[in-house]
Amino acid sequence: MSTRHILLGLLAAGPSHGYDLKRRHDERFPQARPLAYGQVYTTLQRLVRDGLAEVEGTDADGGPERTLYRSTDTGSGELARWAGEIAPPAPFVTNEIFAKVVVSILAGGDPAAYLRAQRAAHMERMRQLTAVKTGRNADLATVLSADYALNHLDADLRWMNTTAARLTTLTAEVDGA
């Protein structure tokens, strides 16, 4: 996920302080990794440097001085370009699970046991996500984010089942190479 474009998108709603942008990011993207304040302010400085955002002013609101940022016309154009850009499917998929299965075979480990343990971890995460999305206060963004993650975990589980069924052949190929 492009932090600079996400912050530009949040600024599209109007001028904001870094603190508010971080809070809105964490609300709008509930299943994403929360942004660190340092990352927000560093990204805002780069957006200003690149002419995509500008400082609208500062205020203290009875506390420490806070800088108010707004998107520029150039920033709005960049956001529109990025948002309309098709994300190409990855030409290669890095699969850590597959790498660990192969390494387990190479090292004389138990790839079937590894796959069972990984499957259990995936199932537990799926239970957690299902609880989040069916919770009383789950908003649509939370539900959609959880659904996205659940679909990816489900694909991993199907791949693990297929791989487990083919472990004998894979082991022969890896050991024979």
Short mmCIF file of N, CA and C in Angstrom, two decimals:
data_model
loop_
_atom_site.label_atom_id
_atom_site.label_comp_id
_atom_site.label_asym_id
_atom_site.label_seq_id
_atom_site.Cartn_x
_atom_site.Cartn_y
_atom_site.Cartn_z
N MET A 1 0.85 -1.17 0.00
CA MET A 1 0.00 0.00 0.00
C MET A 1 0.90 1.23 0.00
N SER A 2 0.54 2.21 -0.80
CA SER A 2 1.33 3.43 -0.92
C SER A 2 0.89 4.45 0.13
N THR A 3 1.70 4.64 1.14
CA THR A 3 1.36 5.57 2.22
C THR A 3 1.16 6.98 1.68
N ARG A 4 1.98 7.41 0.75
CA ARG A 4 1.86 8.76 0.23
C ARG A 4 0.51 8.96 -0.46
N HIS A 5 0.07 7.95 -1.19
CA HIS A 5 -1.21 8.08 -1.88
C HIS A 5 -2.39 7.95 -0.91
N ILE A 6 -2.26 7.13 0.08
CA ILE A 6 -3.31 7.02 1.09
C ILE A 6 -3.45 8.36 1.81
N LEU A 7 -2.34 8.98 2.19
CA LEU A 7 -2.42 10.28 2.86
C LEU A 7 -2.99 11.35 1.92
N LEU A 8 -2.63 11.32 0.65
CA LEU A 8 -3.23 12.25 -0.31
C LEU A 8 -4.74 12.03 -0.39
N GLY A 9 -5.15 10.78 -0.37
CA GLY A 9 -6.58 10.47 -0.40
C GLY A 9 -7.29 10.99 0.83
N LEU A 10 -6.66 10.87 1.98
CA LEU A 10 -7.26 11.39 3.21
C LEU A 10 -7.28 12.92 3.20
N LEU A 11 -6.27 13.54 2.60
CA LEU A 11 -6.24 15.00 2.48
C LEU A 11 -7.29 15.50 1.47
N ALA A 12 -7.75 14.63 0.58
CA ALA A 12 -8.76 15.04 -0.40
C ALA A 12 -10.05 15.48 0.29
N ALA A 13 -10.29 15.00 1.50
CA ALA A 13 -11.48 15.40 2.26
C ALA A 13 -11.33 16.80 2.84
N GLY A 14 -10.13 17.33 2.83
CA GLY A 14 -9.90 18.68 3.35
C GLY A 14 -8.64 18.71 4.18
N PRO A 15 -8.20 19.93 4.52
CA PRO A 15 -6.96 20.09 5.30
C PRO A 15 -7.02 19.31 6.61
N SER A 16 -5.88 18.76 7.00
CA SER A 16 -5.82 17.96 8.23
C SER A 16 -4.45 18.06 8.87
N HIS A 17 -4.42 17.79 10.16
CA HIS A 17 -3.18 17.66 10.91
C HIS A 17 -2.68 16.22 10.76
N GLY A 18 -1.40 16.01 10.97
CA GLY A 18 -0.84 14.67 10.90
C GLY A 18 -1.51 13.71 11.86
N TYR A 19 -1.80 14.17 13.06
CA TYR A 19 -2.46 13.32 14.06
C TYR A 19 -3.80 12.83 13.53
N ASP A 20 -4.58 13.74 12.93
CA ASP A 20 -5.90 13.36 12.40
C ASP A 20 -5.77 12.40 11.23
N LEU A 21 -4.76 12.61 10.39
CA LEU A 21 -4.55 11.70 9.25
C LEU A 21 -4.22 10.29 9.73
N LYS A 22 -3.38 10.18 10.74
CA LYS A 22 -3.03 8.87 11.29
C LYS A 22 -4.27 8.19 11.86
N ARG A 23 -5.07 8.94 12.62
CA ARG A 23 -6.28 8.39 13.23
C ARG A 23 -7.27 7.93 12.15
N ARG A 24 -7.47 8.76 11.11
CA ARG A 24 -8.41 8.39 10.04
C ARG A 24 -7.89 7.21 9.24
N HIS A 25 -6.57 7.14 9.02
CA HIS A 25 -6.00 5.97 8.33
C HIS A 25 -6.36 4.71 9.10
N ASP A 26 -6.11 4.71 10.39
CA ASP A 26 -6.34 3.52 11.20
C ASP A 26 -7.82 3.16 11.26
N GLU A 27 -8.71 4.15 11.15
CA GLU A 27 -10.15 3.89 11.12
C GLU A 27 -10.59 3.36 9.76
N ARG A 28 -10.08 3.95 8.69
CA ARG A 28 -10.51 3.58 7.33
C ARG A 28 -9.92 2.27 6.84
N PHE A 29 -8.76 1.92 7.36
CA PHE A 29 -8.07 0.70 6.94
C PHE A 29 -7.83 -0.16 8.18
N PRO A 30 -8.90 -0.69 8.78
CA PRO A 30 -8.80 -1.36 10.08
C PRO A 30 -7.94 -2.63 10.08
N GLN A 31 -7.82 -3.31 8.96
CA GLN A 31 -7.03 -4.54 8.94
C GLN A 31 -5.60 -4.30 8.46
N ALA A 32 -5.29 -3.05 8.09
CA ALA A 32 -3.92 -2.72 7.66
C ALA A 32 -3.06 -2.47 8.89
N ARG A 33 -1.78 -2.53 8.69
CA ARG A 33 -0.86 -2.19 9.77
C ARG A 33 -1.04 -0.72 10.12
N PRO A 34 -1.24 -0.41 11.39
CA PRO A 34 -1.40 1.00 11.77
C PRO A 34 -0.16 1.80 11.38
N LEU A 35 -0.39 3.03 10.97
CA LEU A 35 0.73 3.90 10.63
C LEU A 35 1.38 4.43 11.91
N ALA A 36 2.68 4.53 11.89
CA ALA A 36 3.40 5.17 12.98
C ALA A 36 3.35 6.68 12.74
N TYR A 37 3.28 7.46 13.82
CA TYR A 37 3.25 8.91 13.67
C TYR A 37 4.45 9.41 12.88
N GLY A 38 5.61 8.84 13.15
CA GLY A 38 6.82 9.25 12.44
C GLY A 38 6.68 9.05 10.94
N GLN A 39 6.04 7.94 10.54
CA GLN A 39 5.85 7.67 9.12
C GLN A 39 4.89 8.69 8.50
N VAL A 40 3.87 9.07 9.24
CA VAL A 40 2.92 10.07 8.74
C VAL A 40 3.64 11.39 8.49
N TYR A 41 4.39 11.86 9.49
CA TYR A 41 5.03 13.17 9.36
C TYR A 41 6.15 13.16 8.32
N THR A 42 6.88 12.08 8.23
CA THR A 42 7.93 11.98 7.21
C THR A 42 7.29 12.00 5.82
N THR A 43 6.21 11.26 5.65
CA THR A 43 5.52 11.23 4.36
C THR A 43 4.94 12.59 4.02
N LEU A 44 4.36 13.27 5.01
CA LEU A 44 3.82 14.61 4.76
C LEU A 44 4.93 15.58 4.32
N GLN A 45 6.10 15.49 4.94
CA GLN A 45 7.22 16.34 4.55
C GLN A 45 7.63 16.07 3.11
N ARG A 46 7.62 14.81 2.71
CA ARG A 46 7.97 14.46 1.33
C ARG A 46 6.91 14.96 0.35
N LEU A 47 5.64 14.85 0.75
CA LEU A 47 4.57 15.35 -0.11
C LEU A 47 4.73 16.86 -0.33
N VAL A 48 5.07 17.59 0.73
CA VAL A 48 5.30 19.03 0.61
C VAL A 48 6.51 19.28 -0.28
N ARG A 49 7.60 18.57 -0.03
CA ARG A 49 8.82 18.72 -0.83
C ARG A 49 8.54 18.50 -2.32
N ASP A 50 7.68 17.51 -2.62
CA ASP A 50 7.39 17.14 -4.01
C ASP A 50 6.26 17.97 -4.63
N GLY A 51 5.72 18.93 -3.86
CA GLY A 51 4.67 19.80 -4.39
C GLY A 51 3.29 19.15 -4.44
N LEU A 52 3.12 18.04 -3.77
CA LEU A 52 1.83 17.34 -3.79
C LEU A 52 0.92 17.78 -2.65
N ALA A 53 1.50 18.37 -1.63
CA ALA A 53 0.76 18.92 -0.50
C ALA A 53 1.47 20.19 -0.07
N GLU A 54 0.77 20.99 0.74
CA GLU A 54 1.38 22.20 1.26
C GLU A 54 0.86 22.47 2.66
N VAL A 55 1.62 23.27 3.36
CA VAL A 55 1.23 23.66 4.71
C VAL A 55 0.21 24.77 4.57
N GLU A 56 -0.94 24.58 5.18
CA GLU A 56 -1.98 25.61 5.14
C GLU A 56 -1.86 26.56 6.32
N GLY A 57 -1.26 26.09 7.39
CA GLY A 57 -1.10 26.94 8.56
C GLY A 57 -0.78 26.09 9.78
N THR A 58 -0.72 26.74 10.89
CA THR A 58 -0.48 26.04 12.15
C THR A 58 -1.46 26.58 13.18
N ASP A 59 -1.75 25.76 14.16
CA ASP A 59 -2.56 26.21 15.29
C ASP A 59 -2.11 25.46 16.53
N ALA A 60 -2.50 25.97 17.67
CA ALA A 60 -2.08 25.34 18.93
C ALA A 60 -3.26 24.70 19.64
N ASP A 61 -4.47 25.19 19.43
CA ASP A 61 -5.66 24.61 20.06
C ASP A 61 -5.46 24.35 21.55
N GLY A 62 -4.74 25.20 22.22
CA GLY A 62 -4.50 25.04 23.65
C GLY A 62 -3.43 24.01 23.98
N GLY A 63 -2.82 23.42 22.97
CA GLY A 63 -1.78 22.42 23.20
C GLY A 63 -0.57 22.75 22.37
N PRO A 64 0.19 21.73 22.02
CA PRO A 64 1.38 21.98 21.19
C PRO A 64 0.97 22.46 19.79
N GLU A 65 1.86 23.19 19.16
CA GLU A 65 1.60 23.69 17.82
C GLU A 65 1.45 22.52 16.85
N ARG A 66 0.41 22.60 16.01
CA ARG A 66 0.16 21.55 15.03
C ARG A 66 0.08 22.16 13.64
N THR A 67 0.65 21.46 12.68
CA THR A 67 0.69 21.94 11.31
C THR A 67 -0.50 21.37 10.55
N LEU A 68 -1.16 22.22 9.79
CA LEU A 68 -2.30 21.83 8.98
C LEU A 68 -1.83 21.68 7.53
N TYR A 69 -2.09 20.52 6.93
CA TYR A 69 -1.66 20.22 5.57
C TYR A 69 -2.88 20.15 4.65
N ARG A 70 -2.67 20.48 3.39
CA ARG A 70 -3.71 20.31 2.39
C ARG A 70 -3.07 19.84 1.10
N SER A 71 -3.86 19.16 0.30
CA SER A 71 -3.40 18.68 -0.99
C SER A 71 -3.34 19.84 -1.97
N THR A 72 -2.39 19.79 -2.88
CA THR A 72 -2.30 20.79 -3.96
C THR A 72 -3.03 20.24 -5.18
N ASP A 73 -3.18 21.08 -6.19
CA ASP A 73 -3.77 20.59 -7.45
C ASP A 73 -2.91 19.49 -8.04
N THR A 74 -1.60 19.64 -7.93
CA THR A 74 -0.69 18.59 -8.42
C THR A 74 -0.91 17.31 -7.63
N GLY A 75 -1.10 17.44 -6.32
CA GLY A 75 -1.37 16.27 -5.48
C GLY A 75 -2.67 15.60 -5.85
N SER A 76 -3.70 16.39 -6.14
CA SER A 76 -5.00 15.83 -6.55
C SER A 76 -4.85 15.08 -7.87
N GLY A 77 -4.07 15.64 -8.78
CA GLY A 77 -3.83 14.96 -10.06
C GLY A 77 -3.07 13.66 -9.88
N GLU A 78 -2.06 13.69 -9.02
CA GLU A 78 -1.28 12.48 -8.74
C GLU A 78 -2.17 11.42 -8.11
N LEU A 79 -3.04 11.82 -7.20
CA LEU A 79 -3.96 10.87 -6.55
C LEU A 79 -4.90 10.26 -7.58
N ALA A 80 -5.46 11.07 -8.46
CA ALA A 80 -6.37 10.56 -9.50
C ALA A 80 -5.65 9.58 -10.42
N ARG A 81 -4.41 9.90 -10.79
CA ARG A 81 -3.63 9.01 -11.65
C ARG A 81 -3.41 7.68 -10.96
N TRP A 82 -2.96 7.71 -9.70
CA TRP A 82 -2.67 6.50 -8.94
C TRP A 82 -3.93 5.67 -8.72
N ALA A 83 -5.03 6.32 -8.34
CA ALA A 83 -6.27 5.61 -8.03
C ALA A 83 -6.84 4.92 -9.27
N GLY A 84 -6.59 5.48 -10.45
CA GLY A 84 -7.10 4.87 -11.68
C GLY A 84 -6.17 3.86 -12.31
N GLU A 85 -4.97 3.73 -11.77
CA GLU A 85 -3.96 2.82 -12.31
C GLU A 85 -4.30 1.37 -11.94
N ILE A 86 -4.37 0.51 -12.91
CA ILE A 86 -4.64 -0.90 -12.64
C ILE A 86 -3.43 -1.53 -11.97
N ALA A 87 -3.68 -2.22 -10.87
CA ALA A 87 -2.59 -2.93 -10.17
C ALA A 87 -2.34 -4.23 -10.92
N PRO A 88 -1.18 -4.36 -11.55
CA PRO A 88 -0.93 -5.57 -12.34
C PRO A 88 -0.79 -6.79 -11.44
N PRO A 89 -1.35 -7.91 -11.88
CA PRO A 89 -1.12 -9.14 -11.12
C PRO A 89 0.38 -9.42 -11.07
N ALA A 90 0.83 -9.88 -9.94
CA ALA A 90 2.27 -10.13 -9.77
C ALA A 90 2.73 -11.23 -10.72
N PRO A 91 3.84 -10.98 -11.44
CA PRO A 91 4.33 -12.01 -12.36
C PRO A 91 4.88 -13.23 -11.61
N PHE A 92 5.37 -13.01 -10.41
CA PHE A 92 5.88 -14.09 -9.58
C PHE A 92 5.30 -13.91 -8.19
N VAL A 93 4.93 -15.01 -7.60
CA VAL A 93 4.38 -14.95 -6.25
C VAL A 93 5.41 -15.52 -5.30
N THR A 94 5.81 -14.70 -4.35
CA THR A 94 6.73 -15.19 -3.33
C THR A 94 5.90 -15.89 -2.28
N ASN A 95 6.19 -17.16 -2.08
CA ASN A 95 5.40 -17.94 -1.16
C ASN A 95 6.32 -18.51 -0.08
N GLU A 96 6.30 -17.87 1.06
CA GLU A 96 7.15 -18.30 2.16
C GLU A 96 6.79 -19.71 2.62
N ILE A 97 5.53 -20.05 2.57
CA ILE A 97 5.11 -21.39 2.99
C ILE A 97 5.74 -22.44 2.08
N PHE A 98 5.68 -22.21 0.77
CA PHE A 98 6.30 -23.16 -0.16
C PHE A 98 7.80 -23.26 0.08
N ALA A 99 8.45 -22.13 0.30
CA ALA A 99 9.89 -22.14 0.56
C ALA A 99 10.20 -22.98 1.80
N LYS A 100 9.39 -22.86 2.84
CA LYS A 100 9.64 -23.62 4.06
C LYS A 100 9.39 -25.10 3.86
N VAL A 101 8.43 -25.46 3.00
CA VAL A 101 8.20 -26.87 2.70
C VAL A 101 9.42 -27.45 1.99
N VAL A 102 9.94 -26.74 1.00
CA VAL A 102 11.11 -27.22 0.26
C VAL A 102 12.32 -27.30 1.17
N VAL A 103 12.54 -26.27 1.98
CA VAL A 103 13.68 -26.28 2.90
C VAL A 103 13.53 -27.42 3.91
N SER A 104 12.33 -27.68 4.35
CA SER A 104 12.10 -28.79 5.27
C SER A 104 12.50 -30.12 4.63
N ILE A 105 12.16 -30.28 3.37
CA ILE A 105 12.55 -31.50 2.65
C ILE A 105 14.07 -31.56 2.55
N LEU A 106 14.69 -30.46 2.14
CA LEU A 106 16.14 -30.42 1.98
C LEU A 106 16.88 -30.71 3.28
N ALA A 107 16.32 -30.23 4.39
CA ALA A 107 16.98 -30.38 5.69
C ALA A 107 16.58 -31.65 6.42
N GLY A 108 15.81 -32.49 5.75
CA GLY A 108 15.40 -33.75 6.38
C GLY A 108 14.32 -33.55 7.45
N GLY A 109 13.58 -32.46 7.36
CA GLY A 109 12.51 -32.20 8.33
C GLY A 109 11.24 -32.93 7.97
N ASP A 110 10.15 -32.48 8.55
CA ASP A 110 8.84 -33.10 8.33
C ASP A 110 7.92 -32.07 7.69
N PRO A 111 7.91 -31.99 6.36
CA PRO A 111 7.09 -30.97 5.70
C PRO A 111 5.59 -31.17 5.95
N ALA A 112 5.15 -32.39 6.13
CA ALA A 112 3.73 -32.64 6.41
C ALA A 112 3.34 -32.04 7.76
N ALA A 113 4.21 -32.21 8.76
CA ALA A 113 3.94 -31.63 10.08
C ALA A 113 3.93 -30.10 10.00
N TYR A 114 4.86 -29.56 9.22
CA TYR A 114 4.89 -28.11 9.05
C TYR A 114 3.58 -27.63 8.42
N LEU A 115 3.11 -28.30 7.38
CA LEU A 115 1.87 -27.90 6.72
C LEU A 115 0.68 -28.01 7.68
N ARG A 116 0.65 -29.03 8.51
CA ARG A 116 -0.44 -29.16 9.49
C ARG A 116 -0.42 -27.99 10.48
N ALA A 117 0.76 -27.65 10.96
CA ALA A 117 0.89 -26.54 11.92
C ALA A 117 0.53 -25.21 11.26
N GLN A 118 0.96 -25.03 10.03
CA GLN A 118 0.64 -23.79 9.31
C GLN A 118 -0.86 -23.71 9.04
N ARG A 119 -1.46 -24.83 8.71
CA ARG A 119 -2.90 -24.86 8.49
C ARG A 119 -3.63 -24.47 9.77
N ALA A 120 -3.19 -24.96 10.91
CA ALA A 120 -3.82 -24.62 12.19
C ALA A 120 -3.70 -23.12 12.47
N ALA A 121 -2.55 -22.54 12.16
CA ALA A 121 -2.36 -21.09 12.35
C ALA A 121 -3.29 -20.30 11.45
N HIS A 122 -3.42 -20.74 10.21
CA HIS A 122 -4.34 -20.06 9.28
C HIS A 122 -5.78 -20.17 9.77
N MET A 123 -6.17 -21.33 10.23
CA MET A 123 -7.54 -21.53 10.71
C MET A 123 -7.82 -20.62 11.92
N GLU A 124 -6.86 -20.49 12.82
CA GLU A 124 -7.03 -19.62 13.98
C GLU A 124 -7.20 -18.17 13.54
N ARG A 125 -6.38 -17.73 12.59
CA ARG A 125 -6.51 -16.35 12.09
C ARG A 125 -7.86 -16.15 11.41
N MET A 126 -8.33 -17.16 10.70
CA MET A 126 -9.64 -17.06 10.05
C MET A 126 -10.75 -16.94 11.10
N ARG A 127 -10.63 -17.66 12.20
CA ARG A 127 -11.63 -17.54 13.28
C ARG A 127 -11.61 -16.12 13.85
N GLN A 128 -10.41 -15.58 14.05
CA GLN A 128 -10.29 -14.22 14.58
C GLN A 128 -10.93 -13.20 13.64
N LEU A 129 -10.64 -13.32 12.36
CA LEU A 129 -11.19 -12.38 11.38
C LEU A 129 -12.71 -12.51 11.26
N THR A 130 -13.20 -13.73 11.36
CA THR A 130 -14.65 -13.94 11.30
C THR A 130 -15.32 -13.28 12.51
N ALA A 131 -14.68 -13.39 13.68
CA ALA A 131 -15.22 -12.73 14.87
C ALA A 131 -15.21 -11.22 14.71
N VAL A 132 -14.15 -10.68 14.12
CA VAL A 132 -14.06 -9.23 13.91
C VAL A 132 -15.17 -8.76 12.97
N LYS A 133 -15.35 -9.47 11.86
CA LYS A 133 -16.31 -9.00 10.86
C LYS A 133 -17.75 -9.22 11.27
N THR A 134 -18.00 -10.13 12.20
CA THR A 134 -19.37 -10.36 12.65
C THR A 134 -19.65 -9.68 13.99
N GLY A 135 -18.68 -8.92 14.48
CA GLY A 135 -18.85 -8.21 15.73
C GLY A 135 -19.96 -7.17 15.64
N ARG A 136 -20.51 -6.83 16.76
CA ARG A 136 -21.65 -5.89 16.82
C ARG A 136 -21.34 -4.54 16.20
N ASN A 137 -20.13 -4.07 16.37
CA ASN A 137 -19.79 -2.72 15.90
C ASN A 137 -18.97 -2.73 14.61
N ALA A 138 -18.97 -3.84 13.89
CA ALA A 138 -18.17 -3.93 12.67
C ALA A 138 -18.79 -3.06 11.58
N ASP A 139 -18.01 -2.08 11.09
CA ASP A 139 -18.48 -1.26 9.99
C ASP A 139 -18.11 -1.93 8.67
N LEU A 140 -18.61 -1.38 7.58
CA LEU A 140 -18.39 -2.01 6.28
C LEU A 140 -16.91 -2.11 5.92
N ALA A 141 -16.12 -1.08 6.25
CA ALA A 141 -14.68 -1.14 5.95
C ALA A 141 -14.03 -2.31 6.67
N THR A 142 -14.42 -2.55 7.91
CA THR A 142 -13.87 -3.67 8.67
C THR A 142 -14.29 -4.99 8.04
N VAL A 143 -15.55 -5.10 7.67
CA VAL A 143 -16.06 -6.33 7.06
C VAL A 143 -15.34 -6.62 5.74
N LEU A 144 -15.21 -5.59 4.90
CA LEU A 144 -14.56 -5.79 3.60
C LEU A 144 -13.08 -6.14 3.76
N SER A 145 -12.40 -5.49 4.70
CA SER A 145 -10.99 -5.81 4.95
C SER A 145 -10.84 -7.24 5.45
N ALA A 146 -11.72 -7.63 6.35
CA ALA A 146 -11.67 -9.01 6.87
C ALA A 146 -11.97 -10.01 5.76
N ASP A 147 -12.95 -9.71 4.92
CA ASP A 147 -13.27 -10.61 3.80
C ASP A 147 -12.08 -10.77 2.86
N TYR A 148 -11.38 -9.69 2.59
CA TYR A 148 -10.20 -9.75 1.73
C TYR A 148 -9.16 -10.70 2.33
N ALA A 149 -8.87 -10.51 3.61
CA ALA A 149 -7.88 -11.37 4.28
C ALA A 149 -8.36 -12.81 4.33
N LEU A 150 -9.65 -13.02 4.60
CA LEU A 150 -10.19 -14.39 4.66
C LEU A 150 -10.06 -15.10 3.32
N ASN A 151 -10.31 -14.38 2.24
CA ASN A 151 -10.18 -15.01 0.92
C ASN A 151 -8.74 -15.41 0.62
N HIS A 152 -7.80 -14.59 1.03
CA HIS A 152 -6.39 -14.94 0.83
C HIS A 152 -5.98 -16.13 1.69
N LEU A 153 -6.44 -16.14 2.91
CA LEU A 153 -6.14 -17.28 3.80
C LEU A 153 -6.77 -18.55 3.26
N ASP A 154 -7.97 -18.45 2.73
CA ASP A 154 -8.64 -19.61 2.15
C ASP A 154 -7.85 -20.15 0.95
N ALA A 155 -7.35 -19.25 0.12
CA ALA A 155 -6.53 -19.69 -1.02
C ALA A 155 -5.28 -20.40 -0.53
N ASP A 156 -4.65 -19.86 0.52
CA ASP A 156 -3.47 -20.52 1.11
C ASP A 156 -3.83 -21.92 1.59
N LEU A 157 -4.98 -22.06 2.26
CA LEU A 157 -5.40 -23.37 2.77
C LEU A 157 -5.60 -24.37 1.64
N ARG A 158 -6.24 -23.92 0.57
CA ARG A 158 -6.43 -24.82 -0.58
C ARG A 158 -5.09 -25.23 -1.16
N TRP A 159 -4.15 -24.28 -1.24
CA TRP A 159 -2.82 -24.60 -1.76
C TRP A 159 -2.12 -25.60 -0.83
N MET A 160 -2.24 -25.40 0.49
CA MET A 160 -1.61 -26.32 1.44
C MET A 160 -2.18 -27.74 1.30
N ASN A 161 -3.48 -27.85 1.11
CA ASN A 161 -4.09 -29.17 0.93
C ASN A 161 -3.57 -29.85 -0.33
N THR A 162 -3.47 -29.10 -1.41
CA THR A 162 -2.94 -29.64 -2.66
C THR A 162 -1.48 -30.06 -2.49
N THR A 163 -0.70 -29.23 -1.84
CA THR A 163 0.72 -29.53 -1.62
C THR A 163 0.88 -30.76 -0.73
N ALA A 164 0.09 -30.85 0.32
CA ALA A 164 0.15 -32.01 1.22
C ALA A 164 -0.14 -33.29 0.44
N ALA A 165 -1.09 -33.23 -0.48
CA ALA A 165 -1.43 -34.42 -1.29
C ALA A 165 -0.31 -34.78 -2.26
N ARG A 166 0.57 -33.84 -2.56
CA ARG A 166 1.65 -34.07 -3.53
C ARG A 166 3.03 -34.13 -2.88
N LEU A 167 3.09 -34.25 -1.57
CA LEU A 167 4.38 -34.22 -0.87
C LEU A 167 5.32 -35.35 -1.29
N THR A 168 4.80 -36.52 -1.53
CA THR A 168 5.66 -37.64 -1.94
C THR A 168 6.38 -37.31 -3.24
N THR A 169 5.63 -36.80 -4.21
CA THR A 169 6.21 -36.45 -5.52
C THR A 169 7.19 -35.28 -5.36
N LEU A 170 6.79 -34.27 -4.60
CA LEU A 170 7.67 -33.11 -4.39
C LEU A 170 8.96 -33.53 -3.70
N THR A 171 8.86 -34.38 -2.70
CA THR A 171 10.05 -34.84 -1.98
C THR A 171 10.99 -35.57 -2.93
N ALA A 172 10.43 -36.42 -3.80
CA ALA A 172 11.25 -37.15 -4.78
C ALA A 172 11.95 -36.16 -5.72
N GLU A 173 11.24 -35.14 -6.17
CA GLU A 173 11.84 -34.17 -7.08
C GLU A 173 12.93 -33.35 -6.40
N VAL A 174 12.66 -32.91 -5.16
CA VAL A 174 13.64 -32.09 -4.43
C VAL A 174 14.87 -32.93 -4.10
N ASP A 175 14.66 -34.14 -3.62
CA ASP A 175 15.79 -35.01 -3.28
C ASP A 175 16.57 -35.46 -4.51
N GLY A 176 15.90 -35.55 -5.66
CA GLY A 176 16.56 -36.00 -6.88
C GLY A 176 17.30 -34.89 -7.61
N ALA A 177 17.06 -33.66 -7.24
CA ALA A 177 17.67 -32.53 -7.96
C ALA A 177 19.10 -32.32 -7.57
#
